[in-house]
Amino acid sequence: MEDRPLEYDYTIAKLFMYSTIVLGIVGMLVGVILAWEMAFPAVNTMLGEGLAEYTNFSRLRPLHTDAVIFGFTLSGIWATWYYVGQRVLKVSMAESPFLMFLGKLHFTLYMVGVVLIVGSLLMGITTSKEYAEFEWPIDIAIVIIWVIWGMGLFGLIGIRREKSLYISIWYYIATFLGIAMLYIFNNLAIPTYFASDGIGAWYHSVSMYSGTNDAIVQWWYGHNAVAFGFTVPIVAMIYYFLPKESGQAVYSYKLSILSFWGLMFVYIWAGGHHLLFSTVPDWMQTMGSVFSIVLILPSWGSAINMLLTMKGEWQQVAESPLIKFMILASTFYLFSTLEGPIQAIKSVNALAHFTDWIVGHVHDGVLGWVAFMIMAALFHMAPRVFKRKIYSKSLMNTQFWIQTLGVILYFTSMWIAGITQGMMWRAHDEFGNLAYSFIDTVTVLHPYYTIRAVGGTLYLVGMFIFAYNMFKTMTSSERVDESELQNATPMGA
Amino acid sequence: MFHWLEKNPFFFAVAVFLTIAFAGLVEILPNFAQQSQPTVGTKPYSTLELAGRHVYIKNSCNACHSQLVRPFKAETDRYGHYSMSGEYAYDRPFLWGSKRTGPDLMRVGNYRTTDWHENHMKDPAGVVPGSIMPAYRWMFTNLADIDTAYAEQITVKNVFAVPYNKPLPMKDGSKEVVKLADSLSGAHASALAEAKLVVADMNDKNVKEMVNNGQIPEIVAIIAYMNSLK
Amino acid sequence: MNKLVLWGIIITAAMLGFTYLAVGLTKGGLGGDIVNQLAVAGAVVLVLVTVYVVIGYVRQMQEETASGTLADETWDGIGEYKNELPMGWAIIFLGSTIWAIWYFLVGYPVNAYSQIGEYNEAVTEHNSKYEAKFENIKNDPEQLNAMGESVFIANCKVCHGLEADGIGGKAADLNHRLDAKAVEFAINNGSSKLGGYPMGVMPAGMAQGKDVTEIADFVAGGMTSNKGRAAYEMACASCHGSDGSGMGGMAPNIKVFTPMLIGKVLDHGKKGGIGIMPSFEHSLNATQKLAVETYIVNISKGAN
Ligand code: HEM
Ligand code: HEM
Ligand SMILES: [Ca+2]
Ligand SMILES: [Ca+2]
Ligand SMILES: [Cu+2]
């Protein structure tokens, strides 16, 4: 093995860093619009009656979820993969023209996919299945993109110098396999145009599954899209970026192993918790609940491993905004992976399901954990990719506090909203009649929706600060020397 | 063993895949084995209803509305009988939703009426003060896509043996047949006939005129769909 | 005390406070509903456990130092300790796994629990409780009126409005028996949907020309003026009676709301000039119907 540090090639990582930032802002901007629309419905027609078809809540909502999942999060996953992969496998993309070609093809096709998705969702072309809204032509494109990534992933692993795979690689592999399996099966559908000899819209399709079966497949997918999109690859990131940034060794190999295989084994079974009290057989629901409880442990395993990696390093937490992002991310990971299982208990779900408490759970996970971790990763990568210091440490600090406040406002308001709503739906009055008509349970939520919208707006402001800081870092910040790039990220004022 | 796996990416990947695929099979297969049988009274959608269902999906009404009545007293008081698996036998995709920003619509056909929907879709807050549902005014001019609905009917009939043109048992002991036209123009004609029945209870002059001219705006289709939810 | 710990306590206190408020502001509060109690307990546990655990790890960051033997390998400079599993974590993991197996195989094996069975029990219990409680409500007009209001708020308010004024003409104004438009509509189109009056249905066109408006104004005006009275007597009184009371239930009372009329509207719905009202035949029980009939009769009296 050679001693000379490798010259890693970050061309593809850079491209995905740009798309992470842009799509993050787009997706969250749409989220903020949604939040204001729920607080003040007049926002639905903000661009006039004529455009209301495209700006109203229901048309925009899938655009938000898909932009943040398939845009922001996926870009972040790939940006970090094209960075972390080379480094822990000790092999440079530059060594293989074929892998470079695949990488470029990957990004190009992905951009085409993004445009198709945005366009089709705005036009209302959707299959309605959550997080799998796209019609079959886009599904096929996604599968192709995924396979190209997989070829690159295993290709890079194939030419690695580091014999055994680092923990992060385990998680990237699992991400690839998990999503591939889930996505294909959930999206099986029959294009009606071809099955009817050419009648109607060419892109329309009808699901292979009906009713209850369709629901089971959808939430087998939906729950594990969370698992293999919002958890597994993000854990891949923290296992690399936290030890690397802090210079600390990972706390326990055994804990890494057990959490990984535990997570792999337990996650899939838990999908039934999205279908509690539905027409799915009782035992399947019970299975979903029970496995959700067990799931706390493998989830917490990774978070604990990371927190313990920082044992004795409080100084660093206090000093470095970058480490703060990651510690808070672990904390929110703990929080949402305890909240989820609690919401998966049948009696709790009876109240929580369909309410804003679920939306609160979603966002303490995605804002506090996923997005924080992705941004931390980008902050760590930027100086090494662009060979410049982070433009401003104080902006980073400001961003951290603004966004933390944003998340807290978001999930506390939705927590209260959800519990209030759930209790009002269930309430009977002294006569044994329903105590509230539905609209009463909508109007009480107005203050909470407003608070959430403010919280979301703060988070978005943080995103702009982030983008600005990154932009400055890429273009005009102070240059750094290779030797300064060991552990802690060099930062400007 | 783990160390060995970590040095052999291929077997590592196989191990991961088997772990997740195994659980997936247990989670999914059992219910597929017992094909869900439609309950008595459940019918496939007519062309117009299906076109309305497409409008519902196109506008992601399922983002705010569930179609799943859970077996709780409060829920059956509010929405009617709890949902049963067989009632969804013809639902592709299912539309249970996961968020109730607005009320459940599983049985809305029982307690809301055509003219109410008309007013409500035009201006929800005008009918239900405090409503945060957006207005869907463009549905009064956009045309429903009857062709695609018909294409879907043919598809599900041929591929999934959905029983169009067959007598189906109803709750009152009678039999009903949902006809599937044998040509596209036939489908248009039957959708229009159905649309006329809906429009008879509507007030919007423009919509009435469009239907008179043989056009079917989205609002008519979606109301036909909502009226069919019982 | 350290800043993070302080934050933790503030957040916990705030969340629990808000939760308390949310519960307190909802009618009935936890109200003996096990679902409410468990959900709120879950929320409380969630905050407490997370905050407490995180504070524990923060302590370790502040007070302890990293230790253990390092593995031989490093990846991009990242090392790995060969530390043992955290004991608490390992024990709980094992325990929860055993619990899950037990729960699934022994505690609640495949068909041991039925959510529909549970529902049926809950409904029976609910119904018998309230049936017993309001066994004699028929004889208690005040209670009946209060129950009627409760039914009205949950079921009728969406269309008729909180004030029962019909929300600007979207549904019937229930404070007044009939407005002129409704009467005109009945005269011009007849009436057949209410169903079940001994007189059968009312044919269309019982009056023509300017009589129609005159009769309509007369009926809507409370049948007190002189204008229109003659025409009314001619065309309508044979069924509705000269006082509009419907001759003891042969036809609807068109002067004031009666329980009978409202009951028929509830059972059959109503299709009129304003629009269509759905039927409530199966969604309200007999007591609820009686109660809401009483309530509407009362508010319409109050308003006149
Ligand atoms: C131990 C881990 C977790 C468990 C057991 C869990 C459980 C749950 C439950 C019970 C629901 C509500 C289902 C319903 O009633 O509608 C839910 C929803 C959701 N959770 Fe989690 N959760 C976990 C972790 C996470 C994490 C870490 C994230 C994201 C970072 C996340 C994202 C979501 C999302 C997006 C939904 C909404 C799904 C929908 O559209 O309905 N979950 N989860
Ligand atoms: C500025 C930040 C954000 C705001 C203001 C925001 C706002 C919203 C709103 C208003 C909804 C709809 C909730 C409802 O229907 O009641 C929503 C849903 C959702 N958002 Fe966000 N969002 C933000 C960021 C994100 C991010 C970064 C992600 C993922 C990485 C995300 C993932 C989701 C998901 C998965 C849902 C669907 C939840 C469900 O169906 O239960 N959001 N968001
Ligand atoms: Ca699809
Ligand atoms: Ca959802
Ligand atoms: Cu889940």
XYZ file of N, CA and C and ligand atoms in Angstrom, chain A residues 61 130-131 219, chain B residues 98-99, ligand 4:
19
model
N -48.260 19.704 -1.940
C -47.762 18.852 -0.859
C -46.864 17.713 -1.345
N -48.036 7.631 -1.171
C -47.107 8.570 -0.540
C -45.660 8.179 -0.753
N -44.870 9.146 -1.129
C -43.433 8.983 -1.387
C -43.186 8.060 -2.574
N -47.232 0.535 2.691
C -46.604 0.930 3.966
C -45.436 0.045 4.343
N -53.104 9.310 5.141
C -52.416 9.166 6.416
C -52.555 10.421 7.256
N -53.394 11.334 6.825
C -53.537 12.580 7.562
C -54.970 13.052 7.412
Ca -48.526 11.000 5.311
